[in-house]
Coordinates of C-alpha atoms and ligand atoms in Angstrom, one line a residue:
Chain A
X1 CA 0.2 -0.4 0.0
X2 CA 1.4 3.1 -0.9
X3 CA 1.6 6.1 2.0
X4 CA -2.3 7.7 2.2
X5 CA -4.0 10.4 4.5
X6 CA -7.1 9.3 6.0
X7 CA -10.1 12.1 6.8
X8 CA -13.4 11.2 8.2
X9 CA -16.3 13.2 5.8
X10 CA -17.4 16.0 8.7
X11 CA -20.7 16.1 6.6
X12 CA -22.5 15.1 3.1
X13 CA -20.5 18.4 1.5
X14 CA -17.4 18.0 2.6
X15 CA -17.3 14.3 1.3
X16 CA -18.4 15.7 -1.8
X17 CA -16.0 18.1 -2.1
X18 CA -13.0 15.6 -0.9
X19 CA -14.1 13.3 -3.8
X20 CA -14.3 16.2 -6.3
X21 CA -10.6 16.7 -5.3
X22 CA -9.6 12.8 -6.3
X23 CA -10.3 11.5 -2.4
X24 CA -11.6 8.0 -2.4
X25 CA -14.7 7.4 -0.4
X26 CA -13.9 4.2 2.6
X27 CA -17.1 2.7 3.7
X28 CA -16.6 -0.1 6.0
X29 CA -13.1 -0.8 3.9
X30 CA -13.9 -4.6 4.0
X31 CA -13.1 -4.7 -0.4
X32 CA -11.5 -1.6 -0.6
X33 CA -8.0 -1.6 2.2
X34 CA -8.0 -5.4 0.8
X35 CA -7.7 -3.7 -2.9
X36 CA -5.3 -1.3 -1.8
X37 CA -3.1 -3.4 0.3
X38 CA -2.8 -6.2 -3.0
X39 CA -2.2 -3.1 -4.8
X40 CA -4.9 -3.7 -7.4
X41 CA -5.9 0.1 -6.5
X42 CA -4.1 2.7 -5.1
X43 CA -5.4 6.1 -3.9
X44 CA -3.5 9.3 -1.5
X45 CA -6.4 10.3 0.5
X46 CA -9.2 7.8 2.0
X47 CA -12.6 10.1 2.8
X48 CA -14.2 8.0 5.7
X49 CA -18.0 8.3 4.7
X50 CA -19.2 5.6 7.3
X51 CA -20.6 7.8 9.9
X52 CA -22.1 10.3 8.0
X53 CA -25.9 9.7 8.2
X54 CA -27.0 5.7 8.6
X55 CA -31.1 6.1 8.8
X56 CA -33.8 4.1 7.0
X57 CA -36.7 5.8 6.9
X58 CA -40.3 5.1 5.5
X59 CA -41.6 8.0 2.9
X60 CA -45.6 9.0 3.3
X61 CA -46.0 7.0 -0.2
X62 CA -44.6 3.8 1.6
X63 CA -41.1 4.1 0.0
X64 CA -38.4 3.0 1.9
X65 CA -35.1 5.3 2.1
X66 CA -31.5 4.2 3.0
X67 CA -28.7 6.1 3.5
X68 CA -25.3 4.6 1.8
X69 CA -23.9 4.2 5.3
X70 CA -26.2 1.8 6.9
X71 CA -24.8 -1.4 7.7
X72 CA -25.1 -4.5 5.5
X73 CA -26.0 -6.1 9.5
X74 CA -28.2 -3.2 10.4
X75 CA -30.5 -3.2 7.2
X76 CA -30.5 -7.0 7.1
X77 CA -32.1 -6.8 10.9
X78 CA -34.1 -3.7 10.0
X79 CA -38.0 -4.6 10.5
X80 CA -39.3 -3.1 7.5
X81 CA -37.0 -4.8 5.2
X82 CA -37.1 -8.0 7.1
X83 CA -41.5 -7.9 6.7
X84 CA -41.8 -6.0 3.3
X85 CA -38.3 -7.0 1.4
X86 CA -37.9 -10.3 2.7
X87 CA -35.5 -11.2 -0.1
X88 CA -33.2 -8.2 0.4
X89 CA -33.0 -9.2 4.0
X90 CA -32.1 -13.4 2.9
X91 CA -29.6 -11.6 0.6
X92 CA -27.8 -9.2 2.9
X93 CA -27.6 -12.6 5.3
X94 CA -26.4 -14.8 2.5
X95 CA -23.0 -12.0 2.2
X96 CA -20.1 -12.6 4.0
X97 CA -19.5 -13.4 7.4
X98 CA -21.2 -11.5 10.2
X99 CA -18.3 -9.3 11.1
X100 CA -17.6 -8.5 7.8
X101 CA -21.4 -7.3 7.6
X102 CA -21.8 -5.3 10.3
X103 CA -18.3 -3.4 8.7
X104 CA -19.7 -2.8 5.3
X105 CA -22.1 -0.4 3.8
X106 CA -25.4 -0.2 1.7
X107 CA -22.1 2.6 -0.4
X108 CA -19.6 0.0 -0.5
X109 CA -21.5 -3.2 -1.1
X110 CA -22.6 -1.8 -4.2
X111 CA -19.4 -0.7 -5.3
X112 CA -17.3 -3.6 -4.3
X113 CA -15.3 -4.7 -7.0
X114 CA -15.3 -8.2 -9.0
X115 CA -13.6 -11.5 -7.1
X116 CA -12.5 -12.7 -10.7
X117 CA -8.6 -13.8 -8.7
X118 CA -7.1 -12.7 -12.4
X119 CA -8.3 -9.3 -11.2
X120 CA -6.4 -9.3 -7.9
X121 CA -3.3 -11.3 -9.1
X122 CA -1.6 -8.5 -9.7
X123 CA 2.0 -9.6 -10.3
X124 CA 1.2 -13.1 -11.8
X125 CA -2.0 -12.7 -14.5
X126 CA -3.2 -10.0 -16.9
X127 CA -6.5 -8.4 -16.6
X128 CA -7.7 -5.9 -18.9
X129 CA -10.2 -4.3 -16.0
X130 CA -6.8 -3.7 -14.2
X131 CA -5.1 -2.7 -16.8
X132 CA -7.0 -1.8 -20.2
X133 CA -5.4 -4.0 -22.9
X134 CA -3.6 -6.2 -20.8
X135 CA -5.7 -9.1 -21.8
X136 CA -7.5 -11.3 -20.1
X137 CA -6.2 -14.9 -18.5
X138 CA -9.8 -16.1 -17.0
X139 CA -10.7 -16.5 -20.5
X140 CA -8.5 -19.7 -21.0
X141 CA -8.0 -20.4 -16.9
X142 CA -10.0 -21.2 -14.0
X143 CA -13.4 -20.0 -15.0
X144 CA -15.7 -21.3 -12.5
X145 CA -16.8 -18.3 -10.9
X146 CA -17.1 -16.2 -14.4
X147 CA -19.8 -15.3 -16.3
X148 CA -21.7 -17.3 -18.4
X149 CA -24.4 -13.6 -19.6
X150 CA -23.3 -10.4 -21.1
X151 CA -19.8 -10.9 -21.5
X152 CA -17.4 -9.7 -23.8
X153 CA -14.0 -11.0 -25.4
X154 CA -12.2 -8.7 -22.9
X155 CA -13.7 -9.5 -19.8
X156 CA -15.9 -12.5 -18.2
X157 CA -16.0 -11.4 -14.4
X158 CA -18.7 -11.2 -11.9
X159 CA -20.3 -9.0 -9.8
X160 CA -20.2 -10.5 -6.2
X161 CA -22.9 -8.7 -4.2
X162 CA -25.7 -10.7 -3.1
X163 CA -27.5 -7.4 -1.9
X164 CA -27.7 -6.4 -5.3
X165 CA -29.5 -8.6 -6.8
X166 CA -32.3 -8.8 -4.1
X167 CA -31.7 -4.5 -5.2
X168 CA -32.3 -5.1 -9.0
X169 CA -35.2 -7.5 -8.2
X170 CA -37.0 -5.1 -6.0
X171 CA -36.8 -2.1 -8.8
X172 CA -34.4 -0.2 -6.1
X173 CA -33.1 3.2 -7.2
X174 CA -29.5 4.7 -6.3
X175 CA -29.1 8.2 -5.4
X176 CA -25.8 10.1 -6.6
X177 CA -24.8 13.4 -5.7
X178 CA -21.9 15.2 -7.6
X179 CA -20.3 18.3 -8.6
X180 CA -23.3 18.8 -11.5
X181 CA -25.9 18.3 -8.3
X182 CA -28.1 14.9 -7.4
X183 CA -29.9 12.2 -9.6
X184 CA -30.6 8.7 -9.1
X185 CA -30.1 5.5 -11.4
X186 CA -32.1 2.3 -11.2
X187 CA -29.6 0.0 -9.8
X188 CA -30.2 -2.5 -12.9
X189 CA -29.1 0.6 -15.0
X190 CA -25.9 1.3 -12.4
X191 CA -23.4 -1.0 -13.2
X192 CA -22.6 -1.8 -17.2
X193 CA -21.6 -4.9 -19.0
X194 CA -18.1 -5.4 -20.0
X195 CA -17.8 -4.7 -23.9
X196 CA -14.4 -3.1 -24.8
X197 CA -14.2 -1.2 -21.8
X198 CA -14.1 -3.5 -18.7
X199 CA -12.5 -1.0 -16.8
X200 CA -15.9 1.3 -16.6
X201 CA -17.7 -0.9 -14.3
X202 CA -20.6 1.7 -13.6
X203 CA -22.1 4.8 -14.7
X204 CA -21.2 6.6 -12.1
X205 CA -18.8 9.9 -13.3
X206 CA -15.8 11.2 -11.6
X207 CA -16.6 12.9 -8.3
X208 CA -19.9 11.3 -7.8
X209 CA -20.7 9.5 -4.0
X210 CA -23.4 7.2 -3.5
X211 CA -26.1 9.1 -1.2
X212 CA -28.4 6.5 -0.5
X213 CA -30.9 4.0 -2.1
X214 CA -34.8 4.0 -2.7
X215 CA -37.2 0.8 -2.4
X216 CA -40.8 1.3 -4.3
X217 CA -43.6 0.7 -1.8
X218 CA -43.8 -3.3 -1.1
X219 CA -46.3 -5.1 -3.9
X220 CA -47.3 -8.6 -3.4
X221 CA -44.4 -10.2 -4.9
X222 CA -42.3 -7.8 -2.8
X223 CA -43.4 -9.6 0.3
X224 CA -43.7 -12.7 -1.2
X225 CA -40.1 -13.2 -2.2
X226 CA -36.9 -15.0 -0.9
X227 CA -33.1 -15.5 -2.0
X228 CA -31.5 -18.3 -2.3
X229 CA -27.3 -18.8 -2.9
X230 CA -25.3 -22.1 -4.2
X231 CA -22.2 -21.9 -3.0
X232 CA -19.0 -24.4 -2.8
X233 CA -19.3 -24.6 1.0
X234 CA -22.4 -23.8 3.0
X235 CA -22.0 -19.9 4.4
X236 CA -19.0 -17.3 4.0
X237 CA -18.4 -18.2 0.2
X238 CA -19.1 -16.1 -2.4
X239 CA -22.1 -17.6 -4.8
X240 CA -21.5 -19.7 -7.5
X241 CA -25.1 -18.8 -8.8
X242 CA -27.9 -17.3 -6.9
X243 CA -31.6 -16.1 -7.5
X244 CA -33.5 -13.6 -6.1
X245 CA -37.5 -14.2 -6.6
X246 CA -41.1 -13.0 -5.9
X247 CA -44.4 -13.7 -7.1
X248 CA -47.7 -12.3 -6.5
X249 CA -50.4 -14.7 -7.7
X250 CA -54.2 -14.1 -8.5
X251 CA -56.7 -17.1 -8.4
X252 CA -53.7 -19.3 -8.7
X253 CA -52.1 -17.6 -11.7
X254 CA -48.8 -14.9 -11.5
X255 CA -50.0 -11.9 -11.5
X256 CA -46.5 -10.4 -11.0
X257 CA -42.9 -12.2 -11.7
X258 CA -39.6 -11.2 -9.8
X259 CA -36.6 -12.5 -10.6
X260 CA -33.0 -11.8 -10.4
X261 CA -29.7 -13.5 -10.9
X262 CA -26.6 -13.3 -9.4
X263 CA -22.8 -14.8 -10.1
X264 CA -23.8 -15.1 -13.9
X265 CA -22.7 -11.5 -15.2
X266 CA -20.8 -8.2 -14.6
X267 CA -24.1 -7.1 -12.8
X268 CA -27.0 -8.3 -11.1
X269 CA -29.2 -9.8 -14.0
X270 CA -32.8 -9.5 -13.5
X271 CA -34.5 -11.6 -15.6
X272 CA -37.4 -9.6 -17.3
X273 CA -37.8 -11.9 -20.0
X274 CA -38.7 -14.9 -18.0
X275 CA -41.0 -12.6 -15.8
X276 CA -43.0 -11.6 -18.9
X277 CA -42.8 -15.6 -20.2
X278 CA -45.0 -16.2 -16.4
X279 CA -47.3 -13.5 -16.5
X280 CA -50.9 -15.4 -16.3
X281 CA -49.5 -19.0 -16.0
X282 CA -49.8 -21.2 -13.1
X283 CA -46.4 -21.5 -11.5
X284 CA -45.7 -24.8 -12.3
X285 CA -42.6 -26.4 -12.5
X286 CA -42.7 -26.7 -16.3
X287 CA -43.6 -23.2 -16.7
X288 CA -41.0 -22.1 -14.9
X289 CA -38.4 -24.0 -16.1
X290 CA -39.5 -22.6 -19.8
X291 CA -39.7 -19.0 -18.6
X292 CA -35.8 -19.7 -17.0
X293 CA -34.9 -21.0 -20.4
X294 CA -36.1 -18.2 -22.5
X295 CA -34.0 -15.9 -20.1
X296 CA -30.8 -18.1 -20.8
X297 CA -31.0 -18.7 -24.5
X298 CA -28.4 -15.9 -24.8
X299 CA -26.5 -17.5 -22.7
X300 CA -22.9 -18.4 -23.2
X301 CA -20.6 -20.7 -21.1
X302 CA -17.3 -20.8 -20.7
X303 CA -15.4 -24.2 -21.1
X304 CA -15.7 -25.0 -17.3
X305 CA -18.7 -23.4 -16.3
X306 CA -21.6 -24.4 -18.4
X307 CA -23.2 -26.2 -15.7
X308 CA -24.1 -22.8 -14.3
X309 CA -27.1 -23.0 -17.2
X310 CA -28.8 -25.8 -15.6
X311 CA -27.7 -24.5 -11.6
X312 CA -29.9 -21.1 -12.6
X313 CA -32.8 -23.0 -14.0
X314 CA -32.9 -25.5 -10.9
X315 CA -32.1 -23.0 -8.3
X316 CA -35.2 -20.8 -9.9
X317 CA -37.3 -23.7 -10.3
X318 CA -37.2 -24.2 -6.5
X319 CA -37.2 -21.0 -5.4
X320 CA -40.7 -19.7 -7.2
X321 CA -42.0 -23.2 -6.9
X322 CA -41.7 -23.0 -3.0
X323 CA -42.7 -19.4 -3.2
X324 CA -46.2 -20.5 -5.0
X325 CA -46.8 -22.8 -2.1
X326 CA -46.1 -20.2 0.5
X327 CA -49.1 -18.8 2.6
X328 CA -49.4 -15.7 1.1
Chain B
X1 CA -9.4 11.4 18.4
X2 CA -7.9 8.5 20.7
X3 CA -9.0 4.9 20.4
X4 CA -10.1 3.2 24.0
X5 CA -8.9 -0.2 24.1
X6 CA -9.7 -2.4 27.0
X7 CA -10.5 0.9 28.6
X8 CA -7.3 2.5 28.0
X9 CA -7.0 5.8 25.6
X10 CA -4.6 5.1 22.7
X11 CA -3.4 7.7 20.3
X12 CA -4.3 6.8 16.7
X13 CA -1.4 5.7 14.2
X14 CA 0.3 8.3 12.6
X15 CA 0.8 6.2 9.3
X16 CA -2.8 5.8 8.4
X17 CA -2.0 2.7 6.5
X18 CA -2.2 0.9 9.7
X19 CA -4.9 -1.6 10.5
X20 CA -6.5 -2.3 13.9
X21 CA -4.8 -5.5 13.7
X22 CA -1.4 -4.0 13.9
X23 CA -1.7 -1.5 15.9
X24 CA -2.7 -4.0 18.7
X25 CA -0.4 -6.5 17.9
X26 CA 2.4 -4.4 16.8
X27 CA 1.9 -1.1 18.7
X28 CA 0.1 -2.0 21.5
X29 CA 1.8 -5.4 22.1
X30 CA -1.7 -7.3 22.8
X31 CA -1.2 -10.0 21.0
X32 CA -3.8 -12.3 22.3
X33 CA -6.0 -11.4 18.6
X34 CA -4.1 -13.3 16.2
X35 CA -3.5 -12.8 12.1
X36 CA -4.6 -15.8 10.1
X37 CA -4.9 -14.1 6.4
X38 CA -5.2 -10.6 6.7
X39 CA -7.4 -10.7 4.1
X40 CA -10.8 -11.1 5.6
X41 CA -10.8 -14.6 5.1
X42 CA -10.4 -16.4 8.6
X43 CA -11.7 -14.8 11.3
X44 CA -8.7 -15.3 13.5
X45 CA -8.6 -10.9 14.3
X46 CA -12.0 -10.7 15.3
X47 CA -12.3 -8.2 17.7
X48 CA -15.4 -6.1 19.4
X49 CA -15.8 -2.8 18.2
X50 CA -18.4 -0.3 19.8
X51 CA -19.5 -4.0 21.1
X52 CA -20.1 -5.7 17.4
X53 CA -17.8 -8.1 16.0
X54 CA -15.3 -7.0 13.0
X55 CA -12.2 -8.0 11.7
X56 CA -9.4 -5.8 12.5
X57 CA -7.1 -6.9 9.4
X58 CA -9.8 -5.4 7.3
X59 CA -10.3 -2.0 9.6
X60 CA -7.6 0.5 9.2
X61 CA -7.0 1.8 12.9
X62 CA -7.8 4.9 11.9
X63 CA -11.6 4.2 11.6
X64 CA -11.7 3.3 15.2
X65 CA -10.7 6.8 16.4
X66 CA -13.4 7.9 19.2
X67 CA -14.4 4.2 19.5
X68 CA -14.4 1.5 21.9
X69 CA -12.0 -1.7 20.9
X70 CA -12.6 -5.0 23.3
X71 CA -10.3 -7.5 22.7
X72 CA -9.2 -11.2 24.3
X73 CA -7.2 -10.0 26.9
X74 CA -10.5 -7.5 28.0
X75 CA -12.8 -10.3 28.0
X76 CA -12.1 -11.9 31.5
X77 CA -13.6 -10.0 34.8
X78 CA -11.3 -7.6 36.9
X79 CA -9.9 -10.1 39.0
X80 CA -8.8 -12.6 35.9
X81 CA -11.8 -14.5 36.2
X82 CA -12.7 -16.3 32.9
X83 CA -16.1 -15.4 31.2
X84 CA -18.2 -17.8 30.9
X85 CA -17.4 -18.8 27.6
X86 CA -13.8 -19.3 27.8
X87 CA -14.6 -21.5 30.8
X88 CA -16.6 -23.3 28.0
X89 CA -14.5 -23.4 25.6
X90 CA -12.1 -25.0 28.4
X91 CA -14.6 -27.7 29.4
X92 CA -16.1 -28.7 25.8
X93 CA -12.3 -28.8 24.2
X94 CA -13.3 -26.0 21.9
X95 CA -9.7 -25.9 20.5
X96 CA -6.8 -27.9 20.0
X97 CA -4.0 -25.2 18.9
X98 CA -6.0 -22.3 20.0
X99 CA -4.8 -20.0 16.8
X100 CA -8.5 -19.0 16.0
X101 CA -9.7 -19.0 20.0
X102 CA -9.1 -15.3 20.3
X103 CA -11.4 -14.6 17.2
X104 CA -13.8 -17.3 18.2
X105 CA -14.6 -16.1 21.7
X106 CA -14.8 -12.5 20.7
X107 CA -17.1 -13.6 17.5
X108 CA -19.1 -15.7 19.7
X109 CA -19.9 -13.1 22.5
X110 CA -21.4 -10.5 20.0
X111 CA -23.5 -13.7 18.5
X112 CA -25.0 -14.2 21.6
X113 CA -25.9 -10.2 21.9
X114 CA -26.9 -10.7 18.0
X115 CA -29.4 -13.5 18.9
X116 CA -30.6 -11.9 22.6
X117 CA -32.2 -9.0 19.7
X118 CA -33.9 -11.5 17.5
X119 CA -31.2 -10.8 14.9
X120 CA -32.0 -13.3 11.3
X121 CA -29.4 -15.2 10.1
X122 CA -29.2 -16.7 6.6
X123 CA -30.7 -20.1 8.2
X124 CA -33.7 -18.6 10.0
X125 CA -36.9 -20.2 8.6
X126 CA -39.4 -16.8 9.2
X127 CA -36.8 -13.3 8.2
X128 CA -39.6 -11.2 9.5
X129 CA -39.7 -13.4 13.0
X130 CA -36.2 -14.0 13.6
X131 CA -34.8 -17.2 14.9
X132 CA -37.7 -19.2 17.4
X133 CA -35.1 -21.6 18.6
X134 CA -31.2 -21.5 19.0
X135 CA -30.2 -24.8 17.1
X136 CA -26.8 -25.7 16.1
X137 CA -27.6 -24.8 12.9
X138 CA -28.3 -21.5 13.7
X139 CA -25.1 -21.2 15.6
X140 CA -22.6 -22.7 12.9
X141 CA -24.1 -20.5 10.4
X142 CA -23.8 -17.5 12.7
X143 CA -20.2 -18.8 13.5
X144 CA -19.4 -19.0 9.9
X145 CA -17.2 -16.1 9.8
X146 CA -14.9 -17.7 11.9
X147 CA -12.7 -20.8 10.6
X148 CA -11.1 -23.7 12.6
X149 CA -8.1 -25.3 10.8
X150 CA -8.0 -27.6 13.8
X151 CA -12.0 -28.8 13.1
X152 CA -12.8 -28.0 17.0
X153 CA -16.1 -27.0 15.8
X154 CA -18.5 -29.3 17.6
X155 CA -16.5 -28.2 20.9
X156 CA -16.3 -25.0 19.9
X157 CA -20.6 -25.1 18.8
X158 CA -20.8 -26.7 22.4
X159 CA -19.1 -24.1 24.4
X160 CA -21.6 -21.7 22.3
X161 CA -24.8 -23.8 23.9
X162 CA -23.5 -23.8 27.1
X163 CA -22.5 -20.3 27.4
X164 CA -26.4 -19.4 25.9
X165 CA -27.6 -21.9 28.5
X166 CA -26.2 -20.3 31.3
X167 CA -26.6 -17.1 30.8
X168 CA -30.6 -17.8 29.9
X169 CA -31.0 -19.5 33.4
Ligands
FAD401 C1 -14.0 -12.9 3.1 C2 -14.8 -12.2 2.4 C3 -16.1 -12.7 2.3 C4 -17.2 -12.1 1.4 N1 -18.3 -12.4 0.8 C5 -18.9 -11.9 0.2 C6 -20.1 -12.3 -0.1 O1 -20.8 -13.5 0.2 N2 -21.3 -11.6 -0.9 C7 -21.5 -10.6 -0.6 O2 -22.1 -10.0 -1.7 N3 -20.3 -9.8 -0.7 C8 -19.0 -10.4 0.1 N4 -17.7 -9.7 0.4 C9 -17.8 -8.3 -0.3 C10 -18.3 -7.1 1.1 O3 -20.0 -7.5 0.6 C11 -18.3 -5.9 0.5 O4 -16.5 -6.1 0.9 C12 -18.4 -5.1 1.3 O5 -20.0 -4.5 1.2 C13 -17.9 -3.6 0.6 O6 -18.8 -2.6 1.8 P1 -17.7 -1.5 2.4 O7 -18.3 -0.5 3.1 O8 -16.8 -2.6 3.7 O9 -17.1 -1.1 0.7 P2 -15.3 -0.2 0.8 O10 -14.0 -1.6 0.8 O11 -15.2 1.0 1.9 O12 -15.7 0.3 -0.6 C14 -15.7 -0.3 -1.2 C15 -15.9 0.4 -2.8 O13 -16.6 1.6 -2.4 C16 -16.6 2.8 -2.5 N5 -17.6 3.3 -2.0 C17 -18.0 3.2 -0.6 N6 -18.7 4.1 0.1 C18 -19.2 4.9 -0.7 C19 -20.0 6.0 -1.3 N7 -21.0 5.8 -0.2 N8 -20.2 6.6 -2.4 C20 -19.5 6.3 -3.6 N9 -18.3 5.2 -3.4 C21 -18.4 4.4 -2.3 C22 -14.9 2.7 -2.2 O14 -14.4 3.7 -2.8 C23 -14.7 1.2 -2.7 O15 -14.2 1.5 -4.2 C24 -17.1 -10.7 1.1 C25 -15.6 -9.7 1.2 C26 -14.9 -10.8 2.0 C27 -13.5 -10.0 2.5
FES402 S1 -6.9 -12.1 9.5 FE1 -8.5 -11.0 9.7 S2 -9.8 -12.7 8.7 FE2 -7.7 -13.8 8.6
FES403 S1 -7.6 -24.7 17.6 FE1 -6.3 -24.6 16.2 S2 -7.1 -23.3 14.4 FE2 -8.6 -23.2 15.7

């Protein structure tokens, strides 16, 4: 790690001014400290935003507003999240460990970097994300954890967040603040696919920071929702694949379907094609399988991760079948 | 702003790169807290920060300014009497080499508080209601951030069960 200076942001304006001048935001530090120490990233100034407002508020219209500094642990334990958006609580609790969730913030979770081992291997591997134009060793390497959807010749890394898969399913909106003012972006549009520029991971502009996340008032499929994570050991491991699912039923037929996938792409993957295919149908395993197959028609597995297609199919069917059977 | 470590105020290091773990071990010579991986993957460096369990290897010491850190050296009573969980680890063989033990104990003390608050875990069937019963499955999931390379997990879970039973009684 190169020498750096650390300052605690006095308030949001102070944080913004420092970020505009080139400082990096520090949330819990659980990703950034590691990346700096391993020399994957460099920074000369860190501005600690983890002690700025950290509230969860309900608006009159029923939206839930979550400040960027709220910890992953506090959000997962929040009564309104557990009752109205159980998929979000379960996804948060599926991530990392209790210790890391106590440190990790909502803003930092959204902007955490990929866990592609070639991205981390500064001395031993080529990575277009770390060094544009260098090449990608994952394409010919150990690609079990890599993407099957939306990847490019330049990069096949996945986004590692569990929380973001649930946020994508819930139509969450991310609030940003920058030198040009405030704006908001749907979470599903915040992360971008790699294309020819895998070093560009989000639509954030230089000098912008995340101030919070807003959830819409809960719909039936948000309340009747759950998250399932498939991994190589039963806890404290990143997802091989994961599924956030929600169902709204009327007279035994699907009125609202919500599906998002983790571990398959450079961004949390909202499966809108599958959702549309389910509307009006009884949520039978056959119908669910046909719907997710439509979504995965464009999947392009690598040499070692073709199993993810079947794994996603079975996990989607399992999550939504269970939800269909659950009492509302 | 100073950092309170086991009820003593210490200044934050001048070099902002120093982790809380290195501050404890190298600067304060509180070597009970262990460095396993130094990258968040093992839990050996777990300490309590304002009562919450965190990884001291991924925390910059500066992030702890104005806060209260408790390490394994600050867990026993004032006269040196062991914490109920420390006794449990001895009685139930919750360790072999002992390298993971300080982290396990700090972690489990905070876990008991999370359970008391009713916080759910990934394996809690009804997330909204919270944990109905503290099963071994619940304990294992909640303690999954602490690895033990000696495989003393069965004894660790038993020691935690004994603590939960004793403090509930
Ligand atoms: C061993 C291990 C296992 C893990 N397992 C999982 C897992 O299974 N699932 C999972 O989802 N995650 C997992 N994680 C990752 C963890 O969830 C992230 O490290 C964490 O969420 C990042 O949050 P943070 O606040 O610590 O971010 P930081 O490390 O502080 O920051 C991360 C990035 O976000 C930026 N940033 C932070 N806040 C803001 C803001 N307000 N505005 C703009 N930029 C900001 C920082 O500049 C940095 O670029 C694991 C991590 C470790 C170390
Ligand atoms: S040393 Fe901190 S988690 Fe391993
Ligand atoms: S007792 Fe040896 S690592 Fe746990």
